[in-house]
């Protein structure tokens, strides 16, 4: 019994236990910073919402049909707006809408708590899966928590997609390492239905395996299911601008805007969004002499996507890189095959 208790309450397990609550507190703090705390009384005055009103406002947003309308409306269009591509992300939107509306029927305040706990749990399970895959040292667990905390101190828009994609990427890496093709297929398919960039996850099979036949089969099946579930938007999907709009995005920092930004804000933008996350991966590739061509390829594809298809100041999507960054610290240290 003593031996069991000592294993159960070792330093690493205690760190995981504390990590879960830290992540919950980070999400609570983020939620209270993201949503409006004031209510307009008239054009010149407003008042602070009390705690009940604040949570009721969030609950109303989470259960409202309007919140999910741009995802669930069947008709698609290629207008040059980044929101066009949301039409192929309807599966997760449909899932969350039903979860929040169902829990609201049980208790009107439940969606607020379910939203925080659900996303906290996904972030925590990502850490657990990465540890299961790589047997992380404590310093990498701390790094993971610091990275997540840093991301959530910023204003984030559609953070939910990135949290789920980060989780599916970690799960795909684990499934690839243990050569579980069915788990890998499930993770890849859910990643694709969550967001179209999930197709990149398919290449993680080749990080740990040289079975190109299974890779091609899973890729074709995943693509077929994706197209079948989005047949109503097929006319839009054949247009590359549907996924990568080249038009200037109003309210976003576009590449064309960089020349008009002063030096220090520009350096901050480039450091946080590109040089630091991808620089860590590049540093580890050089330092640890990583020669895994598919790991390098996946990292480079993400770099191109972040550079071309995502506004420069979108911080939430940087969460997707976290499993790759953690892997870059550990990849050459393990014998996977």
mmCIF file of C-alpha atoms in Angstrom:
data_model
loop_
_atom_site.group_PDB
_atom_site.id
_atom_site.type_symbol
_atom_site.label_atom_id
_atom_site.label_comp_id
_atom_site.label_asym_id
_atom_site.label_seq_id
_atom_site.Cartn_x
_atom_site.Cartn_y
_atom_site.Cartn_z
ATOM 1 C CA UNK A 1 0.000 0.000 0.000
ATOM 2 C CA UNK A 2 2.805 2.396 0.899
ATOM 3 C CA UNK A 3 4.562 1.649 -2.365
ATOM 4 C CA UNK A 4 1.338 2.291 -4.300
ATOM 5 C CA UNK A 5 0.769 5.558 -2.435
ATOM 6 C CA UNK A 6 4.332 6.706 -3.060
ATOM 7 C CA UNK A 7 3.931 6.055 -6.803
ATOM 8 C CA UNK A 8 0.540 7.742 -6.865
ATOM 9 C CA UNK A 9 1.755 10.853 -5.094
ATOM 10 C CA UNK A 10 5.129 11.235 -6.743
ATOM 11 C CA UNK A 11 6.276 14.679 -7.882
ATOM 12 C CA UNK A 12 5.164 14.216 -11.474
ATOM 13 C CA UNK A 13 1.627 13.104 -10.598
ATOM 14 C CA UNK A 14 1.272 15.980 -8.149
ATOM 15 C CA UNK A 15 2.426 18.318 -10.909
ATOM 16 C CA UNK A 16 -0.256 16.930 -13.233
ATOM 17 C CA UNK A 17 -2.874 17.314 -10.492
ATOM 18 C CA UNK A 18 -1.927 20.955 -9.968
ATOM 19 C CA UNK A 19 -1.731 21.499 -13.728
ATOM 20 C CA UNK A 20 -5.392 20.625 -14.178
ATOM 21 C CA UNK A 21 -6.530 23.248 -11.682
ATOM 22 C CA UNK A 22 -4.098 25.820 -13.042
ATOM 23 C CA UNK A 23 -5.554 25.348 -16.521
ATOM 24 C CA UNK A 24 -9.096 25.763 -15.150
ATOM 25 C CA UNK A 25 -8.120 28.992 -13.383
ATOM 26 C CA UNK A 26 -6.463 30.275 -16.569
ATOM 27 C CA UNK A 27 -9.663 29.581 -18.549
ATOM 28 C CA UNK A 28 -11.835 31.236 -15.876
ATOM 29 C CA UNK A 29 -9.652 34.333 -15.919
ATOM 30 C CA UNK A 30 -9.644 34.378 -19.726
ATOM 31 C CA UNK A 31 -13.446 34.057 -19.860
ATOM 32 C CA UNK A 32 -13.896 36.986 -17.510
ATOM 33 C CA UNK A 33 -11.565 39.085 -19.648
ATOM 34 C CA UNK A 34 -13.046 38.053 -22.991
ATOM 35 C CA UNK A 35 -16.726 38.797 -22.465
ATOM 36 C CA UNK A 36 -18.167 42.294 -21.830
ATOM 37 C CA UNK A 37 -18.586 43.279 -18.185
ATOM 38 C CA UNK A 38 -20.621 46.411 -18.773
ATOM 39 C CA UNK A 39 -24.148 47.103 -19.954
ATOM 40 C CA UNK A 40 -25.100 50.245 -21.832
ATOM 41 C CA UNK A 41 -27.877 52.196 -20.179
ATOM 42 C CA UNK A 42 -27.961 54.911 -22.826
ATOM 43 C CA UNK A 43 -25.532 56.569 -25.237
ATOM 44 C CA UNK A 44 -23.571 58.309 -22.489
ATOM 45 C CA UNK A 45 -23.674 55.903 -19.539
ATOM 46 C CA UNK A 46 -23.198 52.265 -18.633
ATOM 47 C CA UNK A 47 -23.039 50.102 -15.533
ATOM 48 C CA UNK A 48 -20.995 47.149 -14.352
ATOM 49 C CA UNK A 49 -22.735 43.794 -14.626
ATOM 50 C CA UNK A 50 -22.994 41.814 -11.408
ATOM 51 C CA UNK A 51 -21.745 38.220 -11.364
ATOM 52 C CA UNK A 52 -25.168 36.723 -12.093
ATOM 53 C CA UNK A 53 -25.775 39.064 -15.029
ATOM 54 C CA UNK A 54 -22.283 38.458 -16.389
ATOM 55 C CA UNK A 55 -22.710 34.668 -16.413
ATOM 56 C CA UNK A 56 -26.246 34.960 -17.798
ATOM 57 C CA UNK A 57 -24.879 37.006 -20.686
ATOM 58 C CA UNK A 58 -22.304 34.304 -21.475
ATOM 59 C CA UNK A 59 -24.935 31.580 -21.210
ATOM 60 C CA UNK A 60 -27.143 33.469 -23.654
ATOM 61 C CA UNK A 61 -24.302 33.701 -26.154
ATOM 62 C CA UNK A 62 -23.377 30.017 -25.833
ATOM 63 C CA UNK A 63 -26.928 28.754 -26.443
ATOM 64 C CA UNK A 64 -27.979 31.288 -29.072
ATOM 65 C CA UNK A 65 -28.620 29.982 -32.597
ATOM 66 C CA UNK A 66 -27.050 33.174 -33.948
ATOM 67 C CA UNK A 67 -23.687 32.190 -32.437
ATOM 68 C CA UNK A 68 -23.520 29.165 -34.735
ATOM 69 C CA UNK A 69 -25.378 30.567 -37.742
ATOM 70 C CA UNK A 70 -22.308 31.196 -39.922
ATOM 71 C CA UNK A 71 -21.220 27.572 -39.411
ATOM 72 C CA UNK A 72 -24.572 25.850 -39.805
ATOM 73 C CA UNK A 73 -26.115 27.889 -42.630
ATOM 74 C CA UNK A 74 -26.016 25.594 -45.648
ATOM 75 C CA UNK A 75 -25.442 28.179 -48.364
ATOM 76 C CA UNK A 76 -21.785 28.994 -48.992
ATOM 77 C CA UNK A 77 -20.122 31.878 -50.795
ATOM 78 C CA UNK A 78 -16.615 32.946 -51.770
ATOM 79 C CA UNK A 79 -16.531 36.606 -50.784
ATOM 80 C CA UNK A 80 -12.865 36.916 -49.861
ATOM 81 C CA UNK A 81 -13.683 36.938 -46.152
ATOM 82 C CA UNK A 82 -11.956 34.469 -43.805
ATOM 83 C CA UNK A 83 -15.341 33.491 -42.382
ATOM 84 C CA UNK A 84 -16.307 31.852 -45.698
ATOM 85 C CA UNK A 85 -14.352 28.717 -44.776
ATOM 86 C CA UNK A 86 -16.302 28.340 -41.535
ATOM 87 C CA UNK A 87 -18.968 26.521 -43.519
ATOM 88 C CA UNK A 88 -16.835 23.338 -43.491
ATOM 89 C CA UNK A 89 -16.390 23.517 -39.719
ATOM 90 C CA UNK A 90 -20.029 22.858 -38.933
ATOM 91 C CA UNK A 91 -19.583 19.482 -37.189
ATOM 92 C CA UNK A 92 -17.945 20.858 -34.033
ATOM 93 C CA UNK A 93 -20.240 23.887 -34.042
ATOM 94 C CA UNK A 94 -23.236 21.545 -34.218
ATOM 95 C CA UNK A 95 -21.784 19.474 -31.367
ATOM 96 C CA UNK A 96 -21.126 22.459 -29.088
ATOM 97 C CA UNK A 97 -24.482 24.044 -29.849
ATOM 98 C CA UNK A 98 -26.316 20.883 -28.798
ATOM 99 C CA UNK A 99 -24.156 20.401 -25.696
ATOM 100 C CA UNK A 100 -24.766 23.941 -24.473
ATOM 101 C CA UNK A 101 -28.466 23.954 -25.320
ATOM 102 C CA UNK A 102 -28.952 20.557 -23.640
ATOM 103 C CA UNK A 103 -27.126 21.583 -20.456
ATOM 104 C CA UNK A 104 -29.057 24.861 -20.429
ATOM 105 C CA UNK A 105 -32.294 22.884 -20.133
ATOM 106 C CA UNK A 106 -30.906 21.208 -17.013
ATOM 107 C CA UNK A 107 -29.719 24.466 -15.497
ATOM 108 C CA UNK A 108 -29.503 27.847 -17.220
ATOM 109 C CA UNK A 109 -26.083 28.509 -15.661
ATOM 110 C CA UNK A 110 -24.514 25.212 -16.774
ATOM 111 C CA UNK A 111 -23.251 26.296 -20.239
ATOM 112 C CA UNK A 112 -20.879 28.808 -18.615
ATOM 113 C CA UNK A 113 -19.280 26.082 -16.491
ATOM 114 C CA UNK A 114 -19.409 23.389 -19.185
ATOM 115 C CA UNK A 115 -17.583 25.668 -21.628
ATOM 116 C CA UNK A 116 -14.744 26.303 -19.182
ATOM 117 C CA UNK A 117 -14.449 22.715 -17.952
ATOM 118 C CA UNK A 118 -14.679 21.201 -21.450
ATOM 119 C CA UNK A 119 -11.881 23.323 -22.908
ATOM 120 C CA UNK A 120 -9.778 23.022 -19.739
ATOM 121 C CA UNK A 121 -10.119 19.250 -19.896
ATOM 122 C CA UNK A 122 -9.088 19.163 -23.568
ATOM 123 C CA UNK A 123 -5.957 21.220 -22.790
ATOM 124 C CA UNK A 124 -5.143 18.985 -19.814
ATOM 125 C CA UNK A 125 -5.699 15.754 -21.767
ATOM 126 C CA UNK A 126 -3.356 17.078 -24.452
ATOM 127 C CA UNK A 127 -0.644 17.326 -21.805
ATOM 128 C CA UNK A 128 -1.412 13.822 -20.529
ATOM 129 C CA UNK A 129 -1.264 12.367 -24.051
ATOM 130 C CA UNK A 130 2.036 14.120 -24.776
ATOM 131 C CA UNK A 131 3.424 12.670 -21.571
ATOM 132 C CA UNK A 132 2.129 9.232 -22.548
ATOM 133 C CA UNK A 133 3.849 9.620 -25.910
ATOM 134 C CA UNK A 134 7.158 11.118 -24.790
ATOM 135 C CA UNK A 135 7.427 10.487 -21.027
ATOM 136 C CA UNK A 136 7.983 14.194 -20.461
ATOM 137 C CA UNK A 137 10.492 15.563 -18.020
ATOM 138 C CA UNK A 138 9.030 17.954 -15.461
ATOM 139 C CA UNK A 139 10.635 20.955 -17.174
ATOM 140 C CA UNK A 140 8.639 20.266 -20.342
ATOM 141 C CA UNK A 141 5.423 20.016 -18.360
ATOM 142 C CA UNK A 142 6.217 23.448 -16.900
ATOM 143 C CA UNK A 143 7.014 24.732 -20.397
ATOM 144 C CA UNK A 144 3.643 23.457 -21.634
ATOM 145 C CA UNK A 145 1.814 25.272 -18.832
ATOM 146 C CA UNK A 146 3.772 28.487 -19.396
ATOM 147 C CA UNK A 147 2.998 28.394 -23.120
ATOM 148 C CA UNK A 148 -0.731 27.896 -22.494
ATOM 149 C CA UNK A 149 -0.786 30.611 -19.829
ATOM 150 C CA UNK A 150 0.981 33.049 -22.155
ATOM 151 C CA UNK A 151 -1.463 32.390 -24.997
ATOM 152 C CA UNK A 152 -4.507 32.937 -22.792
ATOM 153 C CA UNK A 153 -3.296 36.243 -21.404
ATOM 154 C CA UNK A 154 -3.988 37.691 -24.856
ATOM 155 C CA UNK A 155 -7.268 38.551 -26.508
ATOM 156 C CA UNK A 156 -8.344 35.473 -28.451
ATOM 157 C CA UNK A 157 -11.082 35.135 -31.012
ATOM 158 C CA UNK A 158 -11.985 31.578 -32.040
ATOM 159 C CA UNK A 159 -9.849 29.771 -29.506
ATOM 160 C CA UNK A 160 -11.998 26.627 -29.381
ATOM 161 C CA UNK A 161 -10.895 25.342 -32.805
ATOM 162 C CA UNK A 162 -7.228 25.654 -31.852
ATOM 163 C CA UNK A 163 -7.671 23.867 -28.518
ATOM 164 C CA UNK A 164 -9.351 20.922 -30.223
ATOM 165 C CA UNK A 165 -6.813 20.823 -33.058
ATOM 166 C CA UNK A 166 -3.946 20.848 -30.545
ATOM 167 C CA UNK A 167 -5.576 17.874 -28.794
ATOM 168 C CA UNK A 168 -6.117 15.946 -32.032
ATOM 169 C CA UNK A 169 -2.505 16.587 -33.075
ATOM 170 C CA UNK A 170 -1.224 15.201 -29.766
ATOM 171 C CA UNK A 171 -3.553 12.195 -30.113
ATOM 172 C CA UNK A 172 -2.402 11.593 -33.697
ATOM 173 C CA UNK A 173 1.239 11.663 -32.578
ATOM 174 C CA UNK A 174 0.486 9.126 -29.857
ATOM 175 C CA UNK A 175 -1.464 6.872 -32.220
ATOM 176 C CA UNK A 176 1.344 7.106 -34.772
ATOM 177 C CA UNK A 177 3.963 6.160 -32.193
ATOM 178 C CA UNK A 178 2.071 3.074 -30.976
ATOM 179 C CA UNK A 179 1.056 2.247 -34.576
ATOM 180 C CA UNK A 180 -2.669 2.217 -33.792
ATOM 181 C CA UNK A 181 -4.152 2.968 -37.200
ATOM 182 C CA UNK A 182 -7.764 3.105 -35.985
ATOM 183 C CA UNK A 183 -7.010 5.636 -33.252
ATOM 184 C CA UNK A 184 -4.954 7.608 -35.750
ATOM 185 C CA UNK A 185 -7.807 7.613 -38.253
ATOM 186 C CA UNK A 186 -10.266 8.805 -35.590
ATOM 187 C CA UNK A 187 -7.960 11.627 -34.482
ATOM 188 C CA UNK A 188 -7.265 12.716 -38.066
ATOM 189 C CA UNK A 189 -10.912 12.635 -39.146
ATOM 190 C CA UNK A 190 -12.077 14.635 -36.125
ATOM 191 C CA UNK A 191 -9.248 17.121 -36.690
ATOM 192 C CA UNK A 192 -10.322 17.633 -40.315
ATOM 193 C CA UNK A 193 -13.966 18.109 -39.324
ATOM 194 C CA UNK A 194 -12.888 20.541 -36.626
ATOM 195 C CA UNK A 195 -10.850 22.679 -39.032
ATOM 196 C CA UNK A 196 -9.584 22.102 -42.557
ATOM 197 C CA UNK A 197 -5.944 22.486 -41.474
ATOM 198 C CA UNK A 198 -6.452 19.139 -39.738
ATOM 199 C CA UNK A 199 -5.393 17.481 -43.006
ATOM 200 C CA UNK A 200 -1.799 18.258 -41.994
ATOM 201 C CA UNK A 201 -2.150 15.786 -39.123
ATOM 202 C CA UNK A 202 -2.221 12.943 -41.607
ATOM 203 C CA UNK A 203 1.520 13.391 -42.153
ATOM 204 C CA UNK A 204 2.218 12.647 -38.477
ATOM 205 C CA UNK A 205 1.768 8.958 -39.294
ATOM 206 C CA UNK A 206 4.994 9.167 -41.300
ATOM 207 C CA UNK A 207 6.978 10.683 -38.423
ATOM 208 C CA UNK A 208 7.089 7.293 -36.697
ATOM 209 C CA UNK A 209 6.149 4.910 -39.501
ATOM 210 C CA UNK A 210 7.273 4.143 -43.057
ATOM 211 C CA UNK A 211 3.974 2.521 -44.005
ATOM 212 C CA UNK A 212 2.985 4.739 -46.934
ATOM 213 C CA UNK A 213 0.154 2.430 -47.967
ATOM 214 C CA UNK A 214 -1.760 2.995 -44.722
ATOM 215 C CA UNK A 215 -1.029 6.710 -44.974
ATOM 216 C CA UNK A 216 -2.565 6.902 -48.444
ATOM 217 C CA UNK A 217 -5.611 4.827 -47.478
ATOM 218 C CA UNK A 218 -6.333 6.907 -44.362
ATOM 219 C CA UNK A 219 -5.807 10.127 -46.342
ATOM 220 C CA UNK A 220 -8.232 9.073 -49.087
ATOM 221 C CA UNK A 221 -10.888 7.864 -46.650
ATOM 222 C CA UNK A 222 -10.601 11.037 -44.573
ATOM 223 C CA UNK A 223 -10.842 13.238 -47.667
ATOM 224 C CA UNK A 224 -13.837 11.269 -48.955
ATOM 225 C CA UNK A 225 -15.741 11.635 -45.669
ATOM 226 C CA UNK A 226 -14.853 15.332 -45.490
ATOM 227 C CA UNK A 227 -16.192 15.948 -49.018
ATOM 228 C CA UNK A 228 -19.301 13.835 -48.405
ATOM 229 C CA UNK A 229 -20.189 15.781 -45.241
ATOM 230 C CA UNK A 230 -19.641 19.065 -47.078
ATOM 231 C CA UNK A 231 -21.245 18.336 -50.459
ATOM 232 C CA UNK A 232 -23.380 21.447 -50.150
ATOM 233 C CA UNK A 233 -20.224 23.597 -50.221
ATOM 234 C CA UNK A 234 -18.381 21.682 -52.948
ATOM 235 C CA UNK A 235 -18.784 24.550 -55.439
ATOM 236 C CA UNK A 236 -17.023 26.856 -53.002
ATOM 237 C CA UNK A 237 -14.311 24.398 -51.944
ATOM 238 C CA UNK A 238 -12.960 24.020 -55.476
ATOM 239 C CA UNK A 239 -12.015 27.709 -55.332
ATOM 240 C CA UNK A 240 -8.666 28.113 -53.460
ATOM 241 C CA UNK A 241 -9.773 31.578 -52.273
ATOM 242 C CA UNK A 242 -12.477 29.899 -50.200
ATOM 243 C CA UNK A 243 -9.791 28.577 -47.825
ATOM 244 C CA UNK A 244 -7.049 31.163 -48.386
ATOM 245 C CA UNK A 245 -8.624 34.552 -49.131
ATOM 246 C CA UNK A 246 -6.168 36.998 -50.637
ATOM 247 C CA UNK A 247 -8.292 40.085 -49.990
ATOM 248 C CA UNK A 248 -7.440 42.549 -47.238
ATOM 249 C CA UNK A 249 -9.222 41.442 -44.065
ATOM 250 C CA UNK A 250 -10.913 44.344 -42.302
ATOM 251 C CA UNK A 251 -9.985 44.588 -38.626
ATOM 252 C CA UNK A 252 -7.048 42.173 -39.040
ATOM 253 C CA UNK A 253 -3.312 42.715 -39.375
ATOM 254 C CA UNK A 254 -2.465 41.661 -42.926
ATOM 255 C CA UNK A 255 0.983 41.240 -44.463
ATOM 256 C CA UNK A 256 0.424 44.458 -46.398
ATOM 257 C CA UNK A 257 -0.006 46.308 -43.098
ATOM 258 C CA UNK A 258 3.412 45.388 -41.712
ATOM 259 C CA UNK A 259 5.186 48.248 -43.502
ATOM 260 C CA UNK A 260 2.975 50.781 -41.718
ATOM 261 C CA UNK A 261 3.684 49.422 -38.215
ATOM 262 C CA UNK A 262 6.417 51.144 -36.211
ATOM 263 C CA UNK A 263 9.608 49.245 -35.401
ATOM 264 C CA UNK A 264 9.025 48.002 -31.830
ATOM 265 C CA UNK A 265 5.391 46.871 -32.305
ATOM 266 C CA UNK A 266 6.502 45.152 -35.533
ATOM 267 C CA UNK A 267 9.346 43.358 -33.731
ATOM 268 C CA UNK A 268 6.947 42.252 -30.999
ATOM 269 C CA UNK A 269 4.488 40.974 -33.603
ATOM 270 C CA UNK A 270 7.147 39.022 -35.500
ATOM 271 C CA UNK A 271 8.786 37.624 -32.366
ATOM 272 C CA UNK A 272 5.620 36.389 -30.684
ATOM 273 C CA UNK A 273 3.853 35.060 -33.747
ATOM 274 C CA UNK A 274 6.683 33.654 -35.839
ATOM 275 C CA UNK A 275 10.256 33.866 -34.586
ATOM 276 C CA UNK A 276 9.770 32.451 -31.073
ATOM 277 C CA UNK A 277 7.487 29.437 -31.759
ATOM 278 C CA UNK A 278 9.084 28.415 -35.042
ATOM 279 C CA UNK A 279 12.499 29.526 -33.806
ATOM 280 C CA UNK A 280 12.311 27.028 -30.933
ATOM 281 C CA UNK A 281 11.521 24.231 -33.382
ATOM 282 C CA UNK A 282 14.319 25.324 -35.747
ATOM 283 C CA UNK A 283 16.779 25.594 -32.843
ATOM 284 C CA UNK A 284 15.963 22.070 -31.664
ATOM 285 C CA UNK A 285 16.226 20.708 -35.210
ATOM 286 C CA UNK A 286 19.733 22.145 -35.510
ATOM 287 C CA UNK A 287 20.881 21.490 -31.931
ATOM 288 C CA UNK A 288 19.579 17.921 -31.723
ATOM 289 C CA UNK A 289 20.380 17.142 -35.357
ATOM 290 C CA UNK A 290 16.814 16.117 -36.128
ATOM 291 C CA UNK A 291 16.703 14.468 -39.523
ATOM 292 C CA UNK A 292 13.080 13.316 -39.473
ATOM 293 C CA UNK A 293 11.964 14.801 -42.778
ATOM 294 C CA UNK A 294 8.248 14.522 -42.053
ATOM 295 C CA UNK A 295 8.538 16.365 -38.744
ATOM 296 C CA UNK A 296 10.396 19.138 -40.560
ATOM 297 C CA UNK A 297 7.839 19.085 -43.400
ATOM 298 C CA UNK A 298 4.864 19.417 -41.017
ATOM 299 C CA UNK A 299 6.537 22.306 -39.179
ATOM 300 C CA UNK A 300 7.263 24.059 -42.477
ATOM 301 C CA UNK A 301 3.669 23.592 -43.719
ATOM 302 C CA UNK A 302 2.334 25.146 -40.537
ATOM 303 C CA UNK A 303 4.783 28.032 -40.965
ATOM 304 C CA UNK A 304 3.471 28.704 -44.484
ATOM 305 C CA UNK A 305 -0.140 28.523 -43.311
ATOM 306 C CA UNK A 306 0.517 30.927 -40.441
ATOM 307 C CA UNK A 307 2.317 33.269 -42.832
ATOM 308 C CA UNK A 308 -0.227 33.219 -45.671
ATOM 309 C CA UNK A 309 -3.650 32.137 -44.414
ATOM 310 C CA UNK A 310 -3.810 33.445 -40.832
ATOM 311 C CA UNK A 311 -3.739 37.090 -39.690
ATOM 312 C CA UNK A 312 -0.467 37.872 -37.949
ATOM 313 C CA UNK A 313 -1.914 38.684 -34.535
ATOM 314 C CA UNK A 314 -4.081 35.567 -34.128
ATOM 315 C CA UNK A 315 -2.608 34.069 -30.979
ATOM 316 C CA UNK A 316 -4.972 31.152 -30.395
ATOM 317 C CA UNK A 317 -3.693 29.207 -33.410
ATOM 318 C CA UNK A 318 -0.216 29.130 -31.856
ATOM 319 C CA UNK A 319 -1.586 26.440 -29.533
ATOM 320 C CA UNK A 320 -1.465 24.047 -32.492
ATOM 321 C CA UNK A 321 2.328 24.317 -32.482
ATOM 322 C CA UNK A 322 2.688 23.281 -28.843
ATOM 323 C CA UNK A 323 2.738 19.482 -29.447
ATOM 324 C CA UNK A 324 5.292 20.003 -32.227
ATOM 325 C CA UNK A 325 7.459 22.202 -29.989
ATOM 326 C CA UNK A 326 7.339 19.622 -27.188
ATOM 327 C CA UNK A 327 8.132 16.885 -29.727
ATOM 328 C CA UNK A 328 11.102 18.892 -31.039
ATOM 329 C CA UNK A 329 12.653 18.746 -27.558
ATOM 330 C CA UNK A 330 12.196 14.975 -27.340
ATOM 331 C CA UNK A 331 12.178 13.520 -30.848
ATOM 332 C CA UNK A 332 15.894 12.668 -31.133
ATOM 333 C CA UNK A 333 16.052 11.371 -27.560
ATOM 334 C CA UNK A 334 13.674 8.464 -28.058
ATOM 335 C CA UNK A 335 13.864 5.243 -30.034
ATOM 336 C CA UNK A 336 10.292 4.906 -31.298
ATOM 337 C CA UNK A 337 10.583 1.981 -33.668
#
